Coordinates of C-alpha atoms and ligand atoms in Angstrom, one line a residue:
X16 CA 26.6 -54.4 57.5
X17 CA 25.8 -56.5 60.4
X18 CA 28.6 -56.0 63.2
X19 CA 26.8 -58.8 65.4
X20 CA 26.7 -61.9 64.7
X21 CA 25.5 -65.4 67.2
X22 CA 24.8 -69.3 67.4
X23 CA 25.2 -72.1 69.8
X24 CA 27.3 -74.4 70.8
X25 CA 27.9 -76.9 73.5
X26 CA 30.0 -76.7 76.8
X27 CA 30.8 -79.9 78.5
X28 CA 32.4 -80.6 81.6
X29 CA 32.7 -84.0 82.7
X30 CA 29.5 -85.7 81.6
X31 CA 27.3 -82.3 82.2
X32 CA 26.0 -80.4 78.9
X33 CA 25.3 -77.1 78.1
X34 CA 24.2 -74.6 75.4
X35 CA 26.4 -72.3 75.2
X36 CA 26.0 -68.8 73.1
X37 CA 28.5 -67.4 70.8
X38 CA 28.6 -64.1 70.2
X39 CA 30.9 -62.6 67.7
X40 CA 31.0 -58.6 67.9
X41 CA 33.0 -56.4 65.0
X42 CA 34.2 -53.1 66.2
X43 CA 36.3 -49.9 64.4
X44 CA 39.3 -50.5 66.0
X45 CA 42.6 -51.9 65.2
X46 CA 42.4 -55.2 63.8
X47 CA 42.6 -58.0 67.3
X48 CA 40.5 -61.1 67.6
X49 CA 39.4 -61.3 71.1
X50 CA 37.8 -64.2 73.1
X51 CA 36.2 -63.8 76.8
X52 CA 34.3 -65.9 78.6
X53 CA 36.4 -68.2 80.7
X54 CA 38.1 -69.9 77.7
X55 CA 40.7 -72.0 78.6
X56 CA 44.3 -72.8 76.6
X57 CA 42.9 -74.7 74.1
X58 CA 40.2 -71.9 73.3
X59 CA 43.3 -70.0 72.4
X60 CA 44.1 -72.2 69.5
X61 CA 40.6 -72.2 68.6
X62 CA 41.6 -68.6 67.5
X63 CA 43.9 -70.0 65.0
X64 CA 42.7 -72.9 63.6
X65 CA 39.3 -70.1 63.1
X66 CA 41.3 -67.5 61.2
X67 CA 43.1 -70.1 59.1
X68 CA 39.9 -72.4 57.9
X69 CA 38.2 -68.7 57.0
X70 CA 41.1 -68.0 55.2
X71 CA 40.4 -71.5 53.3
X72 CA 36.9 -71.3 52.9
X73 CA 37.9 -68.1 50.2
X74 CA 36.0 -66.0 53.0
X75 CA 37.6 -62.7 54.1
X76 CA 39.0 -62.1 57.8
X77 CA 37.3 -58.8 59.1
X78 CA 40.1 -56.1 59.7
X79 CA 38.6 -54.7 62.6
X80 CA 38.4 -55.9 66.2
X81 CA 37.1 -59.1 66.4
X82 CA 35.2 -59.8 70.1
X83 CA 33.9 -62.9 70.4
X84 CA 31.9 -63.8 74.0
X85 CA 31.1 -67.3 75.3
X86 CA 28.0 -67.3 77.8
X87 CA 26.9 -67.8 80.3
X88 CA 30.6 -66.6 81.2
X89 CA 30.7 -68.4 84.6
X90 CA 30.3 -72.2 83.0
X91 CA 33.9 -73.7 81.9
X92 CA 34.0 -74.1 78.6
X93 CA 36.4 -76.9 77.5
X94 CA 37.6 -78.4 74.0
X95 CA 37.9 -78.0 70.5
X96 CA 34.2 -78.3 69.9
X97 CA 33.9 -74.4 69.9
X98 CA 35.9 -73.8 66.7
X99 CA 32.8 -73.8 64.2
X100 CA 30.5 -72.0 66.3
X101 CA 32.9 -69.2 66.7
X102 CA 33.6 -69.1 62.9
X103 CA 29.6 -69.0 62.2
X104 CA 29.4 -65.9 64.7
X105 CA 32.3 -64.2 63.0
X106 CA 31.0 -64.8 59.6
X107 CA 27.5 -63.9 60.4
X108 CA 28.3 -60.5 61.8
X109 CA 30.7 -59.5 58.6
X110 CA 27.2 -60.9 56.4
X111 CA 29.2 -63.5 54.5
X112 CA 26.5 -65.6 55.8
X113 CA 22.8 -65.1 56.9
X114 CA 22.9 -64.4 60.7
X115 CA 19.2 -65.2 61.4
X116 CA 19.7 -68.8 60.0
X117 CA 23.1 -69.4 62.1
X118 CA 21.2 -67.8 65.0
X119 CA 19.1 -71.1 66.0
X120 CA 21.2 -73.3 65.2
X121 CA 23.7 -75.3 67.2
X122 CA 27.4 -76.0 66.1
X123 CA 29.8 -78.5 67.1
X124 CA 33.0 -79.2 66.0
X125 CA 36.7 -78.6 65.5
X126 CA 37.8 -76.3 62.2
X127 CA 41.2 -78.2 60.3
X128 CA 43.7 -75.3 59.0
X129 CA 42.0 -76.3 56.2
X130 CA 38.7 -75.6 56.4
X131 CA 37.8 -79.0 57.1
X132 CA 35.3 -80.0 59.7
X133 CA 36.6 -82.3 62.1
X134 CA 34.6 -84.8 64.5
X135 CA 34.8 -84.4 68.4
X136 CA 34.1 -85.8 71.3
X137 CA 31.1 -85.9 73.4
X138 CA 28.8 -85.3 70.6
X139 CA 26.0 -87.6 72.2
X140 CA 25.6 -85.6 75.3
X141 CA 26.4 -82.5 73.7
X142 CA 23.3 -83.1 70.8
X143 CA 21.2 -84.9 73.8
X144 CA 21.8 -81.0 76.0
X145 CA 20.7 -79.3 72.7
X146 CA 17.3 -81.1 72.3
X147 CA 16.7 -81.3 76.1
X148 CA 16.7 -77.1 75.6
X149 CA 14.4 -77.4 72.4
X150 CA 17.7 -76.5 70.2
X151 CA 16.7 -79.3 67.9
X152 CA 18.9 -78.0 64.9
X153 CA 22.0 -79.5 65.4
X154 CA 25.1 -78.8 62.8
X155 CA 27.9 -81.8 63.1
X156 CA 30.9 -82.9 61.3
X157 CA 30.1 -85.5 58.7
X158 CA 31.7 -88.2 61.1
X159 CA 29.7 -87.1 63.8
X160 CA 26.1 -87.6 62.2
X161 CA 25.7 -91.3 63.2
X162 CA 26.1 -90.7 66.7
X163 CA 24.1 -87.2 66.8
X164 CA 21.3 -89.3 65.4
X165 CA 21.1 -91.7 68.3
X166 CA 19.4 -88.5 70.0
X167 CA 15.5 -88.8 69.5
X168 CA 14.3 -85.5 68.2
X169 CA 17.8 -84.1 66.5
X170 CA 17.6 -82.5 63.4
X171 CA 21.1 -83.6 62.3
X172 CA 23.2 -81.9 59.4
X173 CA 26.2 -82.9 58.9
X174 CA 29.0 -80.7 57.1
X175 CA 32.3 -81.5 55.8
X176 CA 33.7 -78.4 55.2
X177 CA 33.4 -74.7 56.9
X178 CA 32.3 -74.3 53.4
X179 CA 29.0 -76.6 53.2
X180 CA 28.2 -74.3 56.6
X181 CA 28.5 -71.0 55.4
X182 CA 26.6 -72.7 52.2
X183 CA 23.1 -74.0 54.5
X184 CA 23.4 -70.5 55.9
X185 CA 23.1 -68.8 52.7
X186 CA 26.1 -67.2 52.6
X187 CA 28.0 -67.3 48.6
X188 CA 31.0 -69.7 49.1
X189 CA 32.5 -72.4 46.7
X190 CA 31.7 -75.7 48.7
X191 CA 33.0 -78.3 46.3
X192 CA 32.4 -81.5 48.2
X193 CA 35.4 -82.3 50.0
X194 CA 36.2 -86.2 51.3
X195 CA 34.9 -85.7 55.1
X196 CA 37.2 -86.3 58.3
X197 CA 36.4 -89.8 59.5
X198 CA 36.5 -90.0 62.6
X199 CA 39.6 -90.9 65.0
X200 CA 39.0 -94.1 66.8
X201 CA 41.8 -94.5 69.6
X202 CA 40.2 -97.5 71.3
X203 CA 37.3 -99.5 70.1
X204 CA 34.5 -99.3 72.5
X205 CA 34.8 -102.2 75.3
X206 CA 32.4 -104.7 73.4
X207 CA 31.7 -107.6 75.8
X208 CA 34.6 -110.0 75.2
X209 CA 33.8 -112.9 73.1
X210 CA 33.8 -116.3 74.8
X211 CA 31.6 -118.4 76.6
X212 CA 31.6 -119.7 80.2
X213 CA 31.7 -123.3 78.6
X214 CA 35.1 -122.8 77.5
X215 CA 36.1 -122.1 81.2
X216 CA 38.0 -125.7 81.9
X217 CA 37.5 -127.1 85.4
X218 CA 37.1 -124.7 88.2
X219 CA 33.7 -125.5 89.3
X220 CA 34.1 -123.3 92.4
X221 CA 35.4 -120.7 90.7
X222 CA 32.7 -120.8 87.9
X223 CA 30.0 -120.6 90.7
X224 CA 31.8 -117.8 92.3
X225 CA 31.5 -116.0 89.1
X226 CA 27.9 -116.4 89.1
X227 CA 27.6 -115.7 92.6
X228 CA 29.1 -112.2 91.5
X229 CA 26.8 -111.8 88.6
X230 CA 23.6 -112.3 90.2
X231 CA 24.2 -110.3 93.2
X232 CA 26.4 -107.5 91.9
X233 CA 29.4 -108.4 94.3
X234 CA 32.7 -107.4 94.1
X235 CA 35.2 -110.4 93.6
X236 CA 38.9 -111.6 94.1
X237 CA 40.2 -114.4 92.6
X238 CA 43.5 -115.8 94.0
X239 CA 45.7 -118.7 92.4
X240 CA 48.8 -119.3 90.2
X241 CA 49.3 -118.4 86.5
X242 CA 47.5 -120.3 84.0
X243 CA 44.4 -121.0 86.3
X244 CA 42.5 -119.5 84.5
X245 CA 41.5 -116.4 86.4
X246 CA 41.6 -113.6 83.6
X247 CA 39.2 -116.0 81.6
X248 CA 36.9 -116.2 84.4
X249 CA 36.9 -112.5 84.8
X250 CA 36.1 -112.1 81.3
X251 CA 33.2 -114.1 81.1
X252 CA 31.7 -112.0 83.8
X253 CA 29.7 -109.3 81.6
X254 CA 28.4 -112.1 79.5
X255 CA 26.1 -113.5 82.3
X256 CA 24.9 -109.9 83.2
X257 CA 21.5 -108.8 82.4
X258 CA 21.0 -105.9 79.4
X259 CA 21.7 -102.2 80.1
X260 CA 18.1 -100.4 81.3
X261 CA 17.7 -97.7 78.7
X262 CA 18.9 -95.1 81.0
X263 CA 21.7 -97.0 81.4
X264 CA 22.4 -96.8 78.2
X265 CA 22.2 -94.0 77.7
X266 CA 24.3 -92.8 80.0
X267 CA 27.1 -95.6 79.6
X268 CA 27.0 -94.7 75.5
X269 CA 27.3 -90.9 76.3
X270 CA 30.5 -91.9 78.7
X271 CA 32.3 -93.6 76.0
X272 CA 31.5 -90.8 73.7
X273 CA 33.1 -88.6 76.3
X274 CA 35.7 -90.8 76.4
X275 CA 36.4 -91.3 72.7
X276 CA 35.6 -94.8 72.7
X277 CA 32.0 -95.2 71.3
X278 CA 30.9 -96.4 68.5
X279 CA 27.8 -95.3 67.4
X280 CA 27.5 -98.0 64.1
X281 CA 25.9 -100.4 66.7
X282 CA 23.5 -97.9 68.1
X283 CA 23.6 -97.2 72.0
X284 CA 25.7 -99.6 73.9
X285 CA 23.5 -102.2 75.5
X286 CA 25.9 -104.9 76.9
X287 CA 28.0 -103.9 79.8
X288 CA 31.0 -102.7 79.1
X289 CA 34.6 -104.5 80.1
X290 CA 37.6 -102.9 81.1
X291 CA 40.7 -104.7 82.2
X292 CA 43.5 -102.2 82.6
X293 CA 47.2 -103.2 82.3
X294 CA 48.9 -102.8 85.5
X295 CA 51.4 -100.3 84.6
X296 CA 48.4 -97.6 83.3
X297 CA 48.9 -94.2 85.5
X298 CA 45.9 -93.4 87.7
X299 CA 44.7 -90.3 85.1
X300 CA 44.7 -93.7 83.0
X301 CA 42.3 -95.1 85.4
X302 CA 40.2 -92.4 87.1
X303 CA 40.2 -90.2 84.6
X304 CA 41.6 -86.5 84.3
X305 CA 44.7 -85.5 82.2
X306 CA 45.9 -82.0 81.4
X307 CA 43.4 -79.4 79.8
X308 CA 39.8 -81.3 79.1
X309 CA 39.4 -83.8 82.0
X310 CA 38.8 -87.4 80.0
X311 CA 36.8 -90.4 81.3
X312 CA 39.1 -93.4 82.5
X313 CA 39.3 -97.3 82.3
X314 CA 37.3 -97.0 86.0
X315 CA 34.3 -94.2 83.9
X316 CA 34.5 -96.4 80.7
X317 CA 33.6 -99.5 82.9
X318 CA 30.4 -97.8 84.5
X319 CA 27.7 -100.3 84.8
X320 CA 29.9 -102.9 83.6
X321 CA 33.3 -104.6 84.6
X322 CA 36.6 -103.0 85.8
X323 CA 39.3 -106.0 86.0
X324 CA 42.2 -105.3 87.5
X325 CA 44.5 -108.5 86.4
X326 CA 47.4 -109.3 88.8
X327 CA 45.9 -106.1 91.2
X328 CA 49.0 -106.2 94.0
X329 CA 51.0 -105.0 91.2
X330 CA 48.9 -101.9 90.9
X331 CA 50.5 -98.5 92.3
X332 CA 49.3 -97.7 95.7
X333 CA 47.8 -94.6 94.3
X334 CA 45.4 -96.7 92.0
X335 CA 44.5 -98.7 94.0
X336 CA 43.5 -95.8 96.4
X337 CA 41.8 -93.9 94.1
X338 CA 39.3 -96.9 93.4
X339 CA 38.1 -96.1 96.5
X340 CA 35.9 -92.7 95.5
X341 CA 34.1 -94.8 93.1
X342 CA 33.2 -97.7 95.0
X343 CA 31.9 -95.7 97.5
X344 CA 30.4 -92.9 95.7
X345 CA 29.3 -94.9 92.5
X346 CA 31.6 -91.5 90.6
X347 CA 34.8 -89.9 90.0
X348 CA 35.5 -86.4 90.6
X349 CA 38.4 -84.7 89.3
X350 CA 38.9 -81.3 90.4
X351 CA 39.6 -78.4 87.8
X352 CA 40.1 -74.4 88.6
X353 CA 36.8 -73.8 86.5
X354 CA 35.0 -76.4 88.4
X355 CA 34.5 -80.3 89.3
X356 CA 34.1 -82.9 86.5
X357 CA 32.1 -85.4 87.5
X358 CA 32.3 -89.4 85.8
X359 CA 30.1 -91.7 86.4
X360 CA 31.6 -94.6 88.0
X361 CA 29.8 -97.7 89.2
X362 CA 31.4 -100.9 88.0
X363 CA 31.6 -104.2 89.6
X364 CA 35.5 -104.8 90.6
X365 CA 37.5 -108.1 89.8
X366 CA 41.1 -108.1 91.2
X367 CA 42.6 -111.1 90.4
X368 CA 46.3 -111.6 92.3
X369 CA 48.8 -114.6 92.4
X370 CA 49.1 -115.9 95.9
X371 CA 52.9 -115.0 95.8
X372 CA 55.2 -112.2 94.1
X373 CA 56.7 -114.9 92.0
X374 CA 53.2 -116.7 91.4
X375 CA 54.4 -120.5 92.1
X376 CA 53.5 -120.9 95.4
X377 CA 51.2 -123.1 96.2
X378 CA 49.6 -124.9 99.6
X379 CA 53.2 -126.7 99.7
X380 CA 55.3 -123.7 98.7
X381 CA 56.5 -125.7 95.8
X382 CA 59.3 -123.7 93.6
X383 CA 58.2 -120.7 95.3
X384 CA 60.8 -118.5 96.2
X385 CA 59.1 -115.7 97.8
X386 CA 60.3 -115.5 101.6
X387 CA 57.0 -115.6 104.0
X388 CA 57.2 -111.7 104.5
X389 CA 57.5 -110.8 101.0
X390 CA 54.4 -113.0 100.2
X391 CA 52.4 -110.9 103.3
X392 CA 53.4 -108.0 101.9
X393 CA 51.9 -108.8 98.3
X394 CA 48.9 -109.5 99.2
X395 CA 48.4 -107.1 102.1
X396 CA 48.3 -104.5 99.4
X397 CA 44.9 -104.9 98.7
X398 CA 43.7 -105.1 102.2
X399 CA 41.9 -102.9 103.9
X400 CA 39.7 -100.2 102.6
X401 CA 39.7 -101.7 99.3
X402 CA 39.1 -105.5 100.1
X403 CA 36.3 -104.7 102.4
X404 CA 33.9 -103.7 99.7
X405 CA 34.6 -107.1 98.3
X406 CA 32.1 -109.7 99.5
X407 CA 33.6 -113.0 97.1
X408 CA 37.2 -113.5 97.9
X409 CA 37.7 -117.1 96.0
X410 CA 41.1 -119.1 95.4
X411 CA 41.4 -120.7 91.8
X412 CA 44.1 -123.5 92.3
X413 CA 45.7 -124.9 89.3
X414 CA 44.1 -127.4 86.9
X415 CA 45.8 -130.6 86.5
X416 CA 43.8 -133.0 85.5
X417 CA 41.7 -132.1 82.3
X418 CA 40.7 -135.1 80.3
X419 CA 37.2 -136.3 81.1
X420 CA 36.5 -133.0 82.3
X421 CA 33.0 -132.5 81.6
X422 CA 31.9 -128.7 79.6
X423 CA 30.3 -127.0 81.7
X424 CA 27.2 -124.8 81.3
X425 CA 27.3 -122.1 78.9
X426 CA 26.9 -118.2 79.5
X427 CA 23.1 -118.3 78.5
X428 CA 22.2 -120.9 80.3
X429 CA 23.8 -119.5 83.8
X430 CA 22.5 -115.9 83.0
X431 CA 19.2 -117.3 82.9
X432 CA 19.8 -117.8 86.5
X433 CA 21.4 -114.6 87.1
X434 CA 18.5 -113.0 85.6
X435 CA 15.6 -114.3 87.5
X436 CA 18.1 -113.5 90.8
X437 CA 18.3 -110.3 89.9
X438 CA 14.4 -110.0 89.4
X439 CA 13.9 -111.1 92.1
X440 CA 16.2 -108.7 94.5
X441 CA 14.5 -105.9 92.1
X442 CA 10.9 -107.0 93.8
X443 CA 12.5 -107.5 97.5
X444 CA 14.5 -103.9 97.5
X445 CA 11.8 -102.2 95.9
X446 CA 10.9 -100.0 98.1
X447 CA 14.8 -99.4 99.0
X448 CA 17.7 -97.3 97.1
X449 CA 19.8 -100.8 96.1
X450 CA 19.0 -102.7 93.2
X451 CA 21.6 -105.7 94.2
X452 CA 22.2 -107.5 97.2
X453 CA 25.8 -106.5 97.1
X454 CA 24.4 -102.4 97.9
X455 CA 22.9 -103.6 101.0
X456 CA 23.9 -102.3 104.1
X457 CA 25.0 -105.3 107.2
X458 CA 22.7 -103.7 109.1
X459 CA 19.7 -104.6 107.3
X460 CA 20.9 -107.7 105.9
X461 CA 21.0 -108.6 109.9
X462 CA 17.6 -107.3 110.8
X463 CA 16.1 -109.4 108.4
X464 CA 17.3 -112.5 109.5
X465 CA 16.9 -111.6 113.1
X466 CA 13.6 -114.0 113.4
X467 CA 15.8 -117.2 113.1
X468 CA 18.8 -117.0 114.9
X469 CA 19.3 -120.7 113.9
X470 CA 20.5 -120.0 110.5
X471 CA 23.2 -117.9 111.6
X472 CA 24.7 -120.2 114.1
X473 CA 27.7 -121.4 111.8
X474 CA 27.8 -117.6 111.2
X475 CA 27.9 -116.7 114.9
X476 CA 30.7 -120.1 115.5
X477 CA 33.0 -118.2 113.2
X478 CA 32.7 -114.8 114.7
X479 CA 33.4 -116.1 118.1
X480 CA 36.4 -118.1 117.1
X481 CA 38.0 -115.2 115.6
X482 CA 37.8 -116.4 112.2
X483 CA 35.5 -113.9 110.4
X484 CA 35.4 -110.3 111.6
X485 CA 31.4 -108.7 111.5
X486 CA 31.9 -106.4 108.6
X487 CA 33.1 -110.0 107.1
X488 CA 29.8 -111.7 108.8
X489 CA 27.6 -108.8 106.8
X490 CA 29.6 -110.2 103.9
X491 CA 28.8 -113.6 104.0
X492 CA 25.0 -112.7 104.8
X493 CA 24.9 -110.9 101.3
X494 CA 26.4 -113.6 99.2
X495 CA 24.0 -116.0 101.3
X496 CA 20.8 -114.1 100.2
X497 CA 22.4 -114.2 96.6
X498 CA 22.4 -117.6 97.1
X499 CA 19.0 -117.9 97.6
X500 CA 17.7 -115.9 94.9
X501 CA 19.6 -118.3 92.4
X502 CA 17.9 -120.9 93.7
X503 CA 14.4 -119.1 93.8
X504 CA 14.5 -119.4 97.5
X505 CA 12.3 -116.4 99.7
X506 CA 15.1 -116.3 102.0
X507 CA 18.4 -117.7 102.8
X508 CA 18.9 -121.2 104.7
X509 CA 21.2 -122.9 106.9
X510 CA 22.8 -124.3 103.5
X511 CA 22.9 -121.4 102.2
X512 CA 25.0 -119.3 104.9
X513 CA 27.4 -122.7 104.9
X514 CA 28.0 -122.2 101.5
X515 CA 28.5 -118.7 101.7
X516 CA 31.0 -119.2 104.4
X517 CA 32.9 -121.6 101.8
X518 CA 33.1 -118.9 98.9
X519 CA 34.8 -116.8 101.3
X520 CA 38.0 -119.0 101.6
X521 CA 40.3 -116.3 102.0
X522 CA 38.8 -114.1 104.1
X523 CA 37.4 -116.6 106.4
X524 CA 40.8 -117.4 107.4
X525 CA 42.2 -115.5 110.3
Ligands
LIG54 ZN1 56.5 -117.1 95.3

């Protein structure tokens, strides 16, 4: 008899894969069922959920000591993907299955007491690891096959049961076929919301601002009452963006699979994703983290896409802190004793606020009842570190008047526009790290312009008055140059920075 038995599996910490080996090692010695290599709590329930689905299968338990290693020993190994592989090392070295066709082979997934298999998470970037290492034989749970398929090159089996395992491997098992574990969807993957920019009522300003944002990747606040339709506009953002690169997708798709929020029915996710977070969600809600496997959060899921954070002031302070890492770093980092998981993180940010605590304040302070200080103090909670990163910082006043308002142009027709803007800063920052104007530095946004100091002057006025600040001047220059590339323009003009200076109407005030 055999007293070693091994196959793969997959490790993953935050979005990094990797194979890992499991060894399962029978020794003459009182009956124990050991596992080393850095396992973690939930590797300890692996251990029981193993024993019990072996005990299901029909297959016998060996009574000796049971030692089964996960290496490399120094990579954390996290989740309940580990179960199967563990049971295939154990039953390879008792011989109740062929070891040399396990050997090869790499499992993923989570053993019911049953015997069932059940699907996991992270199966994209956990089958995407496998092939990358030439492990192209990839066993799944039955639920998982449509998403392990999306990885070119995968040789995908998918099993039901611990049973239909054993079975491929040649080992002499009743595998009756067993209804397979679909798999647990907790939140649908964040489709683009439906809608069209045409159903946005009014608000030409605001509308623009939204394309502004789109074609230029800039961050952007929207400030006005209730009912102006700010969460609309916000939603209608992701629509005018351009595709996902297939990179992109890529990656996005493997975050939401991280995350427990793919759907692999449509293929890889090619829109950008949406996220709009309630205010009340915790910050492991947001950034990510939680307690044993570190999970992807609204800020990860929205990764090449759109984080909207609707009525923003009412966000905890630690939120809205934490949204710094990302927006300077592009990722989130949450920090575990085995090591750092790392989230992709790069999302275009739309706070939206009401200009008072109580939301009916207006120019005239009509029916407000906010007193001056509490209506500072609302909105001075997004200042600073956070508002700076946000070059479009609009007011959306209330709509009164809506008959004979004309429709106004529709999503496809505006990202047209967007797109050949974003073509275009593609071929003027080609040779540079930023894809959008929003990535560019002041400084170099400045030097470029340098040759005609004319078409700063209104620019300059403003400084020297006191009413925009430089980083704010750097600000304006991006959304000016934005400006130009919608209008197919080589460079900003005069015009241009004007209107800039107008679609800063809050921050251009003192
Ligand atoms: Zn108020």
């Amino acid at each position: 008899m055999t007293a070693l038995g091994r196959t793969l599996a997959v490790g993953l910490l935050g979005m990094s894969a990797r194979v890992v080996e499991v060894e399962a090692h029978l020794a003459s010695a009182l009956p124990a069922f050991v596992l080393v290599g850095l396992p973690d709590a939930s590797l300890a329930e692996a251990k029981v959920r193993v024993r019990a689905a072996v005990a299901c299968t029909g297959l016998a338990w060996p009574p000796r000591r049971v030692t089964v290693n996960l290496s490399p020993a120094a990579l954390p190994k996290h989740g309940p993907g580990f179960d199967l592989a563990i049971a295939v090392a154990v039953l390879g070295a008792t011989g109740q299955l062929d070891p040399e066709r396990a050997r090869d082979t790499v499992h993923l997934g989570e053993l019911g007491l049953d015997g069932r298999l059940r699907p996991v998470r992270g199966v994209l970037p956990a089958v995407a690891e496998a092939v990358a290492q030439g492990r192209t034989r990839v066993v799944v749970p039955a639920a998982d096959v449509p998403e392990a398929e999306l990885v070119p090159g995968a040789g995908v089996i998918g099993c039901a049961t611990l049973a239909e395992v054993v079975a491929l491997h040649g080992g002499e098992v009743d595998a009756t076929p067993t209804t397979p574990v679909p798999a647990p969807r907790t939140s649908t993957a964040s489709a683009a919301p439906g809608g069209d920019l045409a159903e946005v009522l009014g608000q030409p300003a605001a509308r623009h601002a939204v394309e502004v944002a789109a074609a230029g990747g800039h961050h952007l606040l929207l400030t006005g009452p209730p009912g102006a339709g700010k969460t609309m506009l916000a939603s209608r953002l992701p629509g005018l963006l351009p595709d996902l690169t297939e990179p992109e997708a890529v990656e996005v798709s493997a975050v939401h699979s991280v995350a427990g929020s793919f759907d692999p029915s449509g293929g890889l996710l090619r829109r950008p994703p949406y996220e709009d977070p309630h205010h009340t969600a915790s910050a492991v809600a947001i950034v990510g983290g939680g307690s044993g496997w570190p999970h992807p959060g609204a800020a990860s899921r929205a990764h090449r896409g759109v984080l909207f954070l609707d009525e923003a002031p009412e966000f905890s302070g630690r939120v809205l802190q934490t949204l710094r890492q990302p927006l300077e770093h592009g990722q989130l980092v949450i920090s575990r004793a085995a090591g750092a998981a790392r989230f992709p993180a790069r999302f275009q940010l739309v706070l939206a606020a009401n200009p008072c605590p109580c939301g009916r304040a207006t120019g005239k302070g009509l029916d407000c009842s906010c007193t001056p200080q509490a209506r500072r103090r609302y909105l001075a909670r997004l200042d600073g570190p956070l508002l700076d990163r946000v070059d479009l910082q609009v007011e959306v006043p209330a709509v009164r008047h809506l008959t004979g308002e004309r429709p106004g142009e529709s999503t496809a027709t505006v990202a047209a526009r967007v797109a050949a803007a974003r073509t275009a800063q593609a071929l003027r920052w080609a040779d540079d790290p930023w894809r959008t104007n929003a990535e560019v530095p002041g400084a170099r946004l400045r030097a470029l312009l340098r040759p005609d100091p004319g078409l700063t002057a209104d620019l300059h006025r403003a400084l020297d008055a006191g009413r925009l600040t430089l980083r704010g001047a750097d600000r304006v220059l991006r959304i000016a140059w934005t400006l130009a590339d919608l209008a197919g323009a080589a460079a900003p003009s005069r015009e241009d920075v004007g209107r800039a200076l107008l679609l800063r109407t809050r921050g251009a005030r003192p």
